[in-house]
CSV table of C-alpha atoms in Angstrom, one decimal:
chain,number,residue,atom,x,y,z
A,41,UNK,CA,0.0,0.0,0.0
A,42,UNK,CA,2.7,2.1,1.2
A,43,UNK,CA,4.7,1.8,-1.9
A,44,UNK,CA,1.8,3.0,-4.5
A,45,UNK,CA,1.8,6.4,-2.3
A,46,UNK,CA,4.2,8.2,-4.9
A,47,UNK,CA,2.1,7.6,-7.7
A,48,UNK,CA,-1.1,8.9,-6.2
A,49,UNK,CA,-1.9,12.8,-5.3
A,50,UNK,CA,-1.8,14.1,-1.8
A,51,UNK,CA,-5.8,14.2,-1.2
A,52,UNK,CA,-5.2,18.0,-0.5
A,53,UNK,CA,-3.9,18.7,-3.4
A,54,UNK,CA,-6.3,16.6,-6.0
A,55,UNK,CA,-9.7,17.8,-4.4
A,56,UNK,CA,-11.5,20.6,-5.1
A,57,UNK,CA,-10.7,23.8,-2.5
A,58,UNK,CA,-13.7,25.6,-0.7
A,59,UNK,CA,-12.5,29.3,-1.7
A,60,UNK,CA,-12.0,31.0,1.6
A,61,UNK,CA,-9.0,31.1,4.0
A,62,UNK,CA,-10.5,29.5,7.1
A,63,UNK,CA,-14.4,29.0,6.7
A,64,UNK,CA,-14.9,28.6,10.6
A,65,UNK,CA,-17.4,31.4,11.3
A,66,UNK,CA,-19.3,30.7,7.9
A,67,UNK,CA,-19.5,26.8,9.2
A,68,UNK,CA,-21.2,28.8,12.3
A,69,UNK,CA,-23.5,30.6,10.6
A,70,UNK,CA,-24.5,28.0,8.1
A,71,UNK,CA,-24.7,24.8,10.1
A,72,UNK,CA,-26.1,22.0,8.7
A,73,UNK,CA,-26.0,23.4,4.8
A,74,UNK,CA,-22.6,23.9,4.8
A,75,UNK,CA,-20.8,21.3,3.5
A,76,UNK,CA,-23.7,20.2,1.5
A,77,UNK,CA,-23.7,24.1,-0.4
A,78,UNK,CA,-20.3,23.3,-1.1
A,79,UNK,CA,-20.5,20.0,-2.7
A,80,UNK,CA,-23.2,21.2,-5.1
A,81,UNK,CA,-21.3,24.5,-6.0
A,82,UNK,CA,-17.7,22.5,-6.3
A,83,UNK,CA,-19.7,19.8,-8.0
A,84,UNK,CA,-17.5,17.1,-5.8
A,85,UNK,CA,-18.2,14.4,-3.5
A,86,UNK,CA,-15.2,15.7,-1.6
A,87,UNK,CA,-13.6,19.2,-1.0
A,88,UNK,CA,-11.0,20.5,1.2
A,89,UNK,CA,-11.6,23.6,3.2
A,90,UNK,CA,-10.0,24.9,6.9
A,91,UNK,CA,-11.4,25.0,10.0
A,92,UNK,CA,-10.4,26.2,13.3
A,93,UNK,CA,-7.2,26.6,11.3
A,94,UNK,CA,-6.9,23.2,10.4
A,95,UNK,CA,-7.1,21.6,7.3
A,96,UNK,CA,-10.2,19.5,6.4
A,97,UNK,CA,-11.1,17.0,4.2
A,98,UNK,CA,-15.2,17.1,3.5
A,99,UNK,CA,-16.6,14.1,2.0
A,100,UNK,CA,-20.0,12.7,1.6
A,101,UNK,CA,-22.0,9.9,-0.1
A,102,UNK,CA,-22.3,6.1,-0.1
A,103,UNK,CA,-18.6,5.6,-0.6
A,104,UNK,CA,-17.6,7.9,1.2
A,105,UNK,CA,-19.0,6.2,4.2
A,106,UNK,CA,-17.7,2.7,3.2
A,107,UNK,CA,-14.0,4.9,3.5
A,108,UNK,CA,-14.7,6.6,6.9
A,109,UNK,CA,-16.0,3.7,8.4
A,110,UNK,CA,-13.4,1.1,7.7
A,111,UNK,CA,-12.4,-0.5,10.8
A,112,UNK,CA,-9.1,0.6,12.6
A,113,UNK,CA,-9.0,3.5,9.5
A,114,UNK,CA,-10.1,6.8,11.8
A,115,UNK,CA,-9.8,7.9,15.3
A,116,UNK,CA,-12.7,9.7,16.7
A,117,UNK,CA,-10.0,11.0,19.1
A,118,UNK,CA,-9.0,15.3,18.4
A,119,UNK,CA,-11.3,15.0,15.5
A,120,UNK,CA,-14.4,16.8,17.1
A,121,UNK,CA,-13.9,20.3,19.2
A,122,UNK,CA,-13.2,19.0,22.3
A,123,UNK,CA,-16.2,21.1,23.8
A,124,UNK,CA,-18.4,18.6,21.6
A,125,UNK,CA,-16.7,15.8,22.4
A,126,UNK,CA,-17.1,16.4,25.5
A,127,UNK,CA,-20.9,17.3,25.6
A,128,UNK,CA,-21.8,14.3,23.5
A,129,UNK,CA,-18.8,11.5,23.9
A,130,UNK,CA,-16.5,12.0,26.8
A,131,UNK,CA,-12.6,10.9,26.3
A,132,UNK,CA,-13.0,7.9,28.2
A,133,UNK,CA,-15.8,6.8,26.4
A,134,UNK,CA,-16.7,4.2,23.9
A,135,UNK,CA,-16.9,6.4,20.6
A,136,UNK,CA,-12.8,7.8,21.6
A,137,UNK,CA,-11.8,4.4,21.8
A,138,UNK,CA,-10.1,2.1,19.5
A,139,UNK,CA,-9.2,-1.3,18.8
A,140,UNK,CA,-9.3,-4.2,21.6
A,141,UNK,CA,-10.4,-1.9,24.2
A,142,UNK,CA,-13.2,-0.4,22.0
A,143,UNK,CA,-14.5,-3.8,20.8
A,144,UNK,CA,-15.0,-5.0,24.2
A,145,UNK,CA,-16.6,-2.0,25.3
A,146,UNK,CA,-18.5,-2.2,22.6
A,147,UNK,CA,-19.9,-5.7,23.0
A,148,UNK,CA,-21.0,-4.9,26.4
A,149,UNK,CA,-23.3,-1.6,25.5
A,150,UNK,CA,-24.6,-3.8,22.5
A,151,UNK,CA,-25.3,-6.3,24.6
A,152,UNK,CA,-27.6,-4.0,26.3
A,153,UNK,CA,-29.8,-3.8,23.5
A,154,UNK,CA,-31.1,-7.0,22.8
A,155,UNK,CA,-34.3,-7.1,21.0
A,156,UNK,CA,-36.0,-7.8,24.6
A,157,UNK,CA,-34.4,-5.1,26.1
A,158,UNK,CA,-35.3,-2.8,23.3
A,159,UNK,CA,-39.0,-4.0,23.5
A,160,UNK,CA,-38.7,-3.1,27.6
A,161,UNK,CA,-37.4,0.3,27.2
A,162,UNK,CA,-40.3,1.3,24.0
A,163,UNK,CA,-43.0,-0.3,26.6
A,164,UNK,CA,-42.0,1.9,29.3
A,165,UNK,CA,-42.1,4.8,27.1
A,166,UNK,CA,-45.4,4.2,26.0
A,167,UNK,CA,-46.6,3.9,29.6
A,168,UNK,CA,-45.1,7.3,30.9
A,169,UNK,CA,-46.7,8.7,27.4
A,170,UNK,CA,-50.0,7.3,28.4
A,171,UNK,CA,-50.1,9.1,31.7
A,172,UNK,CA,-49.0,12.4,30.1
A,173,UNK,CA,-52.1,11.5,27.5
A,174,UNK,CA,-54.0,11.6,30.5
A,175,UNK,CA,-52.9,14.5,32.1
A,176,UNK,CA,-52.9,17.0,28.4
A,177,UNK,CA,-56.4,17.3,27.9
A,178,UNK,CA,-56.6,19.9,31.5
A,179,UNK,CA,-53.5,21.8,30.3
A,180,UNK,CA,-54.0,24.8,28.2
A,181,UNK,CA,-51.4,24.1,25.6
A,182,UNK,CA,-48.3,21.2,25.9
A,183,UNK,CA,-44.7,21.9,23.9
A,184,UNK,CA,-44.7,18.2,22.5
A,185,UNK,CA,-40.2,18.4,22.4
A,186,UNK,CA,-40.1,19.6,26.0
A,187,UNK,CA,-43.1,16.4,27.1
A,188,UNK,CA,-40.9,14.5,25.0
A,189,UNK,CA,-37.6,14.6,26.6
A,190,UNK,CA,-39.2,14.1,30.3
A,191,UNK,CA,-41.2,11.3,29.1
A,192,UNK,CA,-38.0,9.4,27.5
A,193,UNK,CA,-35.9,10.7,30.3
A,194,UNK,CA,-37.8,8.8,33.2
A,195,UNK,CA,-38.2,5.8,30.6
A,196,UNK,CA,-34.9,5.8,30.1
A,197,UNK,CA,-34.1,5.6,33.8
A,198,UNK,CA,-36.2,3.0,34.9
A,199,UNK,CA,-35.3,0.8,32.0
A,200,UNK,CA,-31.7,1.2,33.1
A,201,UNK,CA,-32.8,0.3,36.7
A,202,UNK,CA,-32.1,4.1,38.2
A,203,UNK,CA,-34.6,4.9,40.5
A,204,UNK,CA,-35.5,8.4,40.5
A,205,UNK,CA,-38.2,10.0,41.8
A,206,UNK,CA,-40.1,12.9,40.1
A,207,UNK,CA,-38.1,15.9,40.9
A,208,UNK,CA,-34.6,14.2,40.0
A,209,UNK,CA,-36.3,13.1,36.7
A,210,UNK,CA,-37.1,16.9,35.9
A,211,UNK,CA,-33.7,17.8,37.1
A,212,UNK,CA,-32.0,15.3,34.7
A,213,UNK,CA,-34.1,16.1,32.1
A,214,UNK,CA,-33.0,19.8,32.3
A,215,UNK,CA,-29.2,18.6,32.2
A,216,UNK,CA,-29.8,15.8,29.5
A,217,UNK,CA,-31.8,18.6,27.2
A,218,UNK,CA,-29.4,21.4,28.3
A,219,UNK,CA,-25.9,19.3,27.4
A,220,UNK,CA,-27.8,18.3,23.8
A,221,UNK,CA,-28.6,21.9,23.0
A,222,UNK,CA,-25.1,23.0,23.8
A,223,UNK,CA,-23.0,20.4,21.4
A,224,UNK,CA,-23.2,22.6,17.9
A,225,UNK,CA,-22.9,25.7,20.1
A,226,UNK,CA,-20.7,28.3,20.8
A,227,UNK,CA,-20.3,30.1,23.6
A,228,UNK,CA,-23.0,30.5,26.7
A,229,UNK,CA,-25.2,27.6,25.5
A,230,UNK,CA,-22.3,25.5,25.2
A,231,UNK,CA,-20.8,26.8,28.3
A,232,UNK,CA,-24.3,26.0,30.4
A,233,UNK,CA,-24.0,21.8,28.4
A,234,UNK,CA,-20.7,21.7,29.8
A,235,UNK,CA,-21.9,23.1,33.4
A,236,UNK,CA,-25.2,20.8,33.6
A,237,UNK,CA,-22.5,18.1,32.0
A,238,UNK,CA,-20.5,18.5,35.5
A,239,UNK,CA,-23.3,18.0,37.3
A,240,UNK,CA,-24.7,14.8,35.8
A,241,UNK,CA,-21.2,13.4,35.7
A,242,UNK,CA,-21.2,13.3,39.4
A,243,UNK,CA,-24.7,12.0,40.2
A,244,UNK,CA,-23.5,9.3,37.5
A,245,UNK,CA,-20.5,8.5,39.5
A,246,UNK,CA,-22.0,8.5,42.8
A,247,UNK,CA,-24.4,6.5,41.1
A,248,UNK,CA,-21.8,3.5,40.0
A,249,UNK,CA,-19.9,4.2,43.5
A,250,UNK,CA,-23.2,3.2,45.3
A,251,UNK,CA,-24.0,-0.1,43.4
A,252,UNK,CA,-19.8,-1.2,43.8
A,253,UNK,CA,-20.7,-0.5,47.6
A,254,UNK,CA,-24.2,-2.4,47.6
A,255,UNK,CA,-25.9,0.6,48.6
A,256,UNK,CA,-28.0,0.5,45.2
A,257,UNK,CA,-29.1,-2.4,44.1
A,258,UNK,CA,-30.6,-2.4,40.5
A,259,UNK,CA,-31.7,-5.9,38.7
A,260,UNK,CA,-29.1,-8.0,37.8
A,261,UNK,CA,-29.1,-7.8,34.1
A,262,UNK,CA,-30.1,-4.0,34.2
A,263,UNK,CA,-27.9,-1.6,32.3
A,264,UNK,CA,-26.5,0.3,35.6
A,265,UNK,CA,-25.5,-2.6,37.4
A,266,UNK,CA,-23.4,-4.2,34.0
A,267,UNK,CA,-22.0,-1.0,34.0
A,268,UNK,CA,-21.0,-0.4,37.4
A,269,UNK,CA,-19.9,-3.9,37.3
A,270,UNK,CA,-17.8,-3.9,33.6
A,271,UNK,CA,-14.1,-5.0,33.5
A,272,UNK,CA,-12.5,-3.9,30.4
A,273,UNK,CA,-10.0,-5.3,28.4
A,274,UNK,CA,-7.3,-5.7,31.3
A,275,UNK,CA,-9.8,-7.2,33.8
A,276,UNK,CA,-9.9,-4.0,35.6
A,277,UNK,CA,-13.6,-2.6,36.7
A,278,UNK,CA,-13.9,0.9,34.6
A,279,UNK,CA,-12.6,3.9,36.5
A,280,UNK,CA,-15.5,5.0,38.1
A,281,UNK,CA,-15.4,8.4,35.8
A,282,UNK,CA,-15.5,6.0,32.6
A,283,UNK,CA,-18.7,4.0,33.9
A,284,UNK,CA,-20.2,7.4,34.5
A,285,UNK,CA,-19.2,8.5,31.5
A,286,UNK,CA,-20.5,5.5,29.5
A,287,UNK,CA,-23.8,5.4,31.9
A,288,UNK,CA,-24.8,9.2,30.5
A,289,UNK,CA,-24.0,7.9,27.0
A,290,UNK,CA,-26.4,5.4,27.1
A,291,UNK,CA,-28.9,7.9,28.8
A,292,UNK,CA,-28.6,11.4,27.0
A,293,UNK,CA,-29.1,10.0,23.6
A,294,UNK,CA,-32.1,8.4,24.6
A,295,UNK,CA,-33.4,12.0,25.8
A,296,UNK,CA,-32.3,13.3,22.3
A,297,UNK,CA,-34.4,11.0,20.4
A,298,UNK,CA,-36.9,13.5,21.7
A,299,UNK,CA,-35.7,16.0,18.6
A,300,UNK,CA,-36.9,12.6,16.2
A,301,UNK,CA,-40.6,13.0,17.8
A,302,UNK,CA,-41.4,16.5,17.8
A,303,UNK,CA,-40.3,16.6,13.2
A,304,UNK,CA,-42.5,13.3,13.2
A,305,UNK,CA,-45.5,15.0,14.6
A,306,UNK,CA,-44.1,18.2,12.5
A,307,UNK,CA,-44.3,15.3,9.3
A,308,UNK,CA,-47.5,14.3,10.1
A,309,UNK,CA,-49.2,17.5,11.2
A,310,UNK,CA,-47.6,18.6,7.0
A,311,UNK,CA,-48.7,15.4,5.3
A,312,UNK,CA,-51.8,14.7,6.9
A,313,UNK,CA,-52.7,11.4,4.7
A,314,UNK,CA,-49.4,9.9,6.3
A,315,UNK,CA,-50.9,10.4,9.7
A,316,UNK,CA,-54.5,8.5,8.6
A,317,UNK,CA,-51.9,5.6,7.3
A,318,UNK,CA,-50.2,5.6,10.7
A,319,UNK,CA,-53.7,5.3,12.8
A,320,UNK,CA,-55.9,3.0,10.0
A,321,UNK,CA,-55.7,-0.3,12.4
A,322,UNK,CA,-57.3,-1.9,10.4
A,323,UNK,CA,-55.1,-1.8,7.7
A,324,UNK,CA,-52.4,-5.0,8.1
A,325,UNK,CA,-49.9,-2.6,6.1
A,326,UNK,CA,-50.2,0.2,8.8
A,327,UNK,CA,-47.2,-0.8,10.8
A,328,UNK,CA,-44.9,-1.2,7.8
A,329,UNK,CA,-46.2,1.9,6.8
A,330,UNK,CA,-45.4,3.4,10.3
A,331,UNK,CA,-41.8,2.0,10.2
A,332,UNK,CA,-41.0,3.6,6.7
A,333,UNK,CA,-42.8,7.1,8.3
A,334,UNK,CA,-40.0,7.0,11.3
A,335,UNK,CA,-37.1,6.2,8.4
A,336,UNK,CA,-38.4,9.3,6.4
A,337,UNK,CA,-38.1,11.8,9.3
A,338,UNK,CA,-34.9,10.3,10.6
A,339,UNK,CA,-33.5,10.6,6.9
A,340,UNK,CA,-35.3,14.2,6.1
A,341,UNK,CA,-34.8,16.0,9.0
A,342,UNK,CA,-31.6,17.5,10.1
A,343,UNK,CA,-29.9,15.9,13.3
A,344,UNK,CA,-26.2,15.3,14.0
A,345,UNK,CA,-24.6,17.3,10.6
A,346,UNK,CA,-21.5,15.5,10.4
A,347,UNK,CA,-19.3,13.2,11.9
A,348,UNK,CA,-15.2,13.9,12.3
A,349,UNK,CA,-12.1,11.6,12.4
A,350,UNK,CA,-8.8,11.5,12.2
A,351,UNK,CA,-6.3,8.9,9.5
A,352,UNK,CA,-4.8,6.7,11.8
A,353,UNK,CA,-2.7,5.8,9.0
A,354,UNK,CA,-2.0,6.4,5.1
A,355,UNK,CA,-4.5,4.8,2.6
A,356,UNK,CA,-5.3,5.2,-1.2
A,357,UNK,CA,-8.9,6.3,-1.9
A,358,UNK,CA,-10.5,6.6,-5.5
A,359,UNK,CA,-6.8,7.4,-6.6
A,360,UNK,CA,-5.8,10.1,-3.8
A,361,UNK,CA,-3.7,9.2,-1.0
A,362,UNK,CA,-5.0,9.8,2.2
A,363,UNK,CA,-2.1,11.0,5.0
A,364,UNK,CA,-2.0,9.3,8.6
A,365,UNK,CA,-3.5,12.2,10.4
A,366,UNK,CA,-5.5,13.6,7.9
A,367,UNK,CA,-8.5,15.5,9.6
A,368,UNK,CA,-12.3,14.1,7.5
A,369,UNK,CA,-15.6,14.9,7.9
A,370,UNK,CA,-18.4,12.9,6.8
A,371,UNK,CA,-21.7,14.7,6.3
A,372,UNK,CA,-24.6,12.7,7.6
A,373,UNK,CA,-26.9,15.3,6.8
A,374,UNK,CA,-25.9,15.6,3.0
A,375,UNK,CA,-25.6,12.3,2.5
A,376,UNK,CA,-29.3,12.0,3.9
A,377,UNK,CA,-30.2,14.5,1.1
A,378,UNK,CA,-27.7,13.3,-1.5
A,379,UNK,CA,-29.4,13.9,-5.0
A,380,UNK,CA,-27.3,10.7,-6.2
A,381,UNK,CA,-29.0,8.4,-3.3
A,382,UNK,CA,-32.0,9.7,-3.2
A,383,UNK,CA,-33.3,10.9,-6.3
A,384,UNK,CA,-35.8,13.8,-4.8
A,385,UNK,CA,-33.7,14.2,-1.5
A,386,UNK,CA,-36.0,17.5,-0.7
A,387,UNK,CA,-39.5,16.0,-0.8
A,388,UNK,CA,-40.8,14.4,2.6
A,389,UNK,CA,-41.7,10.7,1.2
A,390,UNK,CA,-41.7,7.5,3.3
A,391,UNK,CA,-42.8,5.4,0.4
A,392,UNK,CA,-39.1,5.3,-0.7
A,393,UNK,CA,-38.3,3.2,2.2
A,394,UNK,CA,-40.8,0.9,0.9
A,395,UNK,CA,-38.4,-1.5,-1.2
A,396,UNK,CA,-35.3,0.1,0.2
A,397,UNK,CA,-32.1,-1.9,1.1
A,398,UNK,CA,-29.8,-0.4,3.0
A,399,UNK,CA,-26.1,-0.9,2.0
A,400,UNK,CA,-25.1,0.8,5.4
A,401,UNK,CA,-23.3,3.7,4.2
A,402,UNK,CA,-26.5,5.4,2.4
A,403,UNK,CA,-29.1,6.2,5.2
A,404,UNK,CA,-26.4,8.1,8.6
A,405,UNK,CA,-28.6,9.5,10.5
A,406,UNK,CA,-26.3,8.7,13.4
A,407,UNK,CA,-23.3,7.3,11.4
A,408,UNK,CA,-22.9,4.0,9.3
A,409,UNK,CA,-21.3,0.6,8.7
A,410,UNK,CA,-21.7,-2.1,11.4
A,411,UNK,CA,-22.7,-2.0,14.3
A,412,UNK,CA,-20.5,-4.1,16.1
A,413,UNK,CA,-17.0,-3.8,14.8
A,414,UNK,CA,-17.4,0.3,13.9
A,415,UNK,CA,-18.8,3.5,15.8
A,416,UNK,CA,-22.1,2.8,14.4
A,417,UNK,CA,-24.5,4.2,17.2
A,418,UNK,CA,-25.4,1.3,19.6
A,419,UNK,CA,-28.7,2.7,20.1
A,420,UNK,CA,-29.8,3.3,16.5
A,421,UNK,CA,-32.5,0.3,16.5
A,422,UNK,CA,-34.3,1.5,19.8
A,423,UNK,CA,-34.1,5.1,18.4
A,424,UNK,CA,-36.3,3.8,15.8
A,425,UNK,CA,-38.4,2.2,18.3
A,426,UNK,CA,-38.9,4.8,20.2
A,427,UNK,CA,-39.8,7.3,17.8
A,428,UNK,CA,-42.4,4.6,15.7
A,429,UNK,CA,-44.0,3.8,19.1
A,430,UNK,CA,-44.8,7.8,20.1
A,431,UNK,CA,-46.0,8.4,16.1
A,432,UNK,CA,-48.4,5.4,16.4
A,433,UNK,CA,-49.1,6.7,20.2
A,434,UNK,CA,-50.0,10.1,19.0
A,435,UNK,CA,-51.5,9.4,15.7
A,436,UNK,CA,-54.0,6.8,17.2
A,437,UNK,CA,-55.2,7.3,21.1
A,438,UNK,CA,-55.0,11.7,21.3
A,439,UNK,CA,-56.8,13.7,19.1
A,440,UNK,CA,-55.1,17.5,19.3
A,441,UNK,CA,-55.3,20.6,17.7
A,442,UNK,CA,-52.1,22.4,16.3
A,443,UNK,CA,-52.5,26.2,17.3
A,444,UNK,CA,-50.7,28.9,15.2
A,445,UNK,CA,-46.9,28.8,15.5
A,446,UNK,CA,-43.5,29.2,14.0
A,447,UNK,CA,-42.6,25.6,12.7
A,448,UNK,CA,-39.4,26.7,11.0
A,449,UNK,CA,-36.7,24.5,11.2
A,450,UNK,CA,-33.4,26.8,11.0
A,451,UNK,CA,-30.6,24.9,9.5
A,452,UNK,CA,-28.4,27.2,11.2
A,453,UNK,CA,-28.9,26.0,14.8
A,454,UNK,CA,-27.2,22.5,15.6
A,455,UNK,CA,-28.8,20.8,16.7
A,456,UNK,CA,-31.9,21.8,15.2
A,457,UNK,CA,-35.8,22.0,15.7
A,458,UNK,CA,-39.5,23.0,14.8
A,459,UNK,CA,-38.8,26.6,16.5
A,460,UNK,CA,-42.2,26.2,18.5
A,461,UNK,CA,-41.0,22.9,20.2
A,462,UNK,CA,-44.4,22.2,18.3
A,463,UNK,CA,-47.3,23.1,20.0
A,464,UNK,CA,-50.4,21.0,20.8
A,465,UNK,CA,-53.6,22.2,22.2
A,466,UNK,CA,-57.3,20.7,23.4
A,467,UNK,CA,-55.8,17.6,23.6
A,468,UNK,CA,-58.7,14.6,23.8
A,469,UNK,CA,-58.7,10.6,23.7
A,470,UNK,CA,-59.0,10.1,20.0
A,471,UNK,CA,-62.2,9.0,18.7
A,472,UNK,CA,-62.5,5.2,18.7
């Protein structure tokens, strides 16, 4: 491999530049259109640009995953600002690890999400949104993201054997929502993540510290108790700040699949034939229907814009050779809306999914490839759950009204969302 080097361009060199010095501040104010503007004006798959006055290599598209995602190719490690890294992945955990150690690690969260355990956590879901069902129709108007993240918050919690009781779940909630809001951000909203990150960190650790010490006893086979308990690839138990770590990994994405919820209602509050599909019961094709609905918003709507890693070592690419150390960033969000892929990447359709077959690398919404050996998300399934489950919840036992609102959704905000939260009023048990 080594030897062909010579005959192949230095990727930085071959690929089309992004005119601009250091394009930091126009990554800022463009978010999630970005690198997508700049593959259709530069007419390339991949461009080079600088950020943070470091030289970037942008790619996107099918291949483009199959390259990021090639086992033992990137490190996730220095190749996010370490202010996201830190609100969304700490350094100890899983995603900044490699090799043996990451495998391992690995193996254990997937192990948490067994097709049971996924069934638990989306039943416990749909019981805390029943009891907000019941509670909606004496409140004068209810911010579906906000109802969302408490709901999947205390879910989350009790499917992971946490006990907390009503207030903590609000107070988690807050950090949870507060840490998600702050990773694309600059500045005070990332400085208040960081600050609620703190907090969590330490009810986390006090957390593992009390089940080592049998003060907390969750179920067995419950996700804090393998946690507290894990030895790693040395035999060791995790520090007690990685187990924290990884326990809040396992926890705040759960709370962000809050995001996926309020754009499905947004989808079906646009397109309201989809939302008759979702509730006709009667109709043996309504849950296959459902499940392409929930791929639809996951693919349309803007969530994590790209993902960053750095060349562990050289490699030859479509002719260009890569250097070890080499900073790329894969857009999830353009390859979601790749023309190539897609064919009308801009119109909201769920019937695409309908003979779809996914090749791994063309549908990111939270990265691709496998989900064992790579960085795939661990959680990806039970997002999809989670989100079909509320849509069929929503769409089938609450009838609501949608009062006038702004239901923008800025691509300039990471992450993103309807700007309402979307709004439901005169919320009612749906007619039967």
């Amino acid at each position: 491999m080594k030897s062909s080097a010579h005959h192949h361009p230095d990727a930085f060199d071959a690929v089309p530049r992004a005119p601009g010095f250091d394009l930091s501040t126009t990554f800022l104010k463009e978010g999630y259109a970005f690198m997508p503007r700049r593959h259709a004006a530069l007419g390339s798959d991949v461009f080079s640009t600088r950020l943070m006055l470091r030289r970037a290599l942008c790619v996107r598209g099918e291949d483009a995953g199959r390259m990021f995602y090639q086992p033992g190719r990137f490190t996730r490690r220095h190749a996010l600002p370490a202010t996201t890294m830190a609100l969304l992945q700490d350094f100890g955990s899983v995603m900044a690890l490699d090799g043996e150690a990451h495998r391992k690690r690995k193996a254990m969260l997937m192990s948490l999400f067994g097709p049971l355990e996924r069934q638990r956590l989306v039943g416990l879901a749909a019981a805390e949104w029943r009891t907000q069902f019941a509670r909606w129709p004496s409140a004068p108007r209810v911010v579906v993201h906000e109802a969302a993240q408490e709901v999947l918050c205390r879910a989350v919690c009790r499917w992971a054997g946490i006990p907390v009781n009503a207030d903590e779940a609000a107070q988690r909630t807050r950090e949870f929502a507060a840490m998600i809001a702050g990773a694309g951000a600059v500045g005070p909203r990332n400085w208040r993540g960081l600050f609620m990150r703190h907090r969590t960190e330490q009810w986390a650790r006090a957390l593992v510290d009390a089940v080592r010490a049998g003060q907390v006893q969750p179920p067995f086979d419950s996700p804090l108790n393998v946690i507290a308990r894990h030895r790693d690839a040395d035999g060791e138990l995790m520090n007690r700040k990685h187990a924290g770590v990884e326990l809040i990994n396992l926890l705040r994405p759960t709370v962000a699949v809050a995001r996926y919820i309020a754009f499905g209602l947004l989808a079906m509050h646009e397109h309201p034939q989809c939302r008759a599909r979702i509730m006709a019961r009667s109709d043996p094709g309504a849950d296959a229907y459902s499940t392409q609905f929930m791929q639809e918003v996951r693919r349309y709507y803007p969530f994590i814009p790209a993902m960053g890693g750095r060349a562990l070592h050289d490699f030859e690419w479509h002719g260009l050779h890569v250097k070890k150390g080499t900073w790329v960033l894969f857009d999830l969000y353009g390859t979601n809306h790749h023309p190539a892929l897609w064919g009308d990447p801009d119109v909201f359709r769920p019937e695409r999914f309908e003979r779809w077959q996914s090749s791994g690398f063309d549908f990111v919404p939270h990265g691709g490839g496998d989900h064992y050996s790579g960085h795939r998300c661990p959680g990806e399934s039970v997002t999809g759950d989670l989100v079909k489950s509320a849509l069929q919840l929503f769409a089938g036992e609450i009838a609501y009204d949608v009062p006038p609102q702004d239901l923008t959704v800025s691509l300039r905000r990471i992450p993103t969302l309807p700007a309402s939260g979307f709004v439901i009023s005169n919320v009612r048990p749906a007619q039967a």
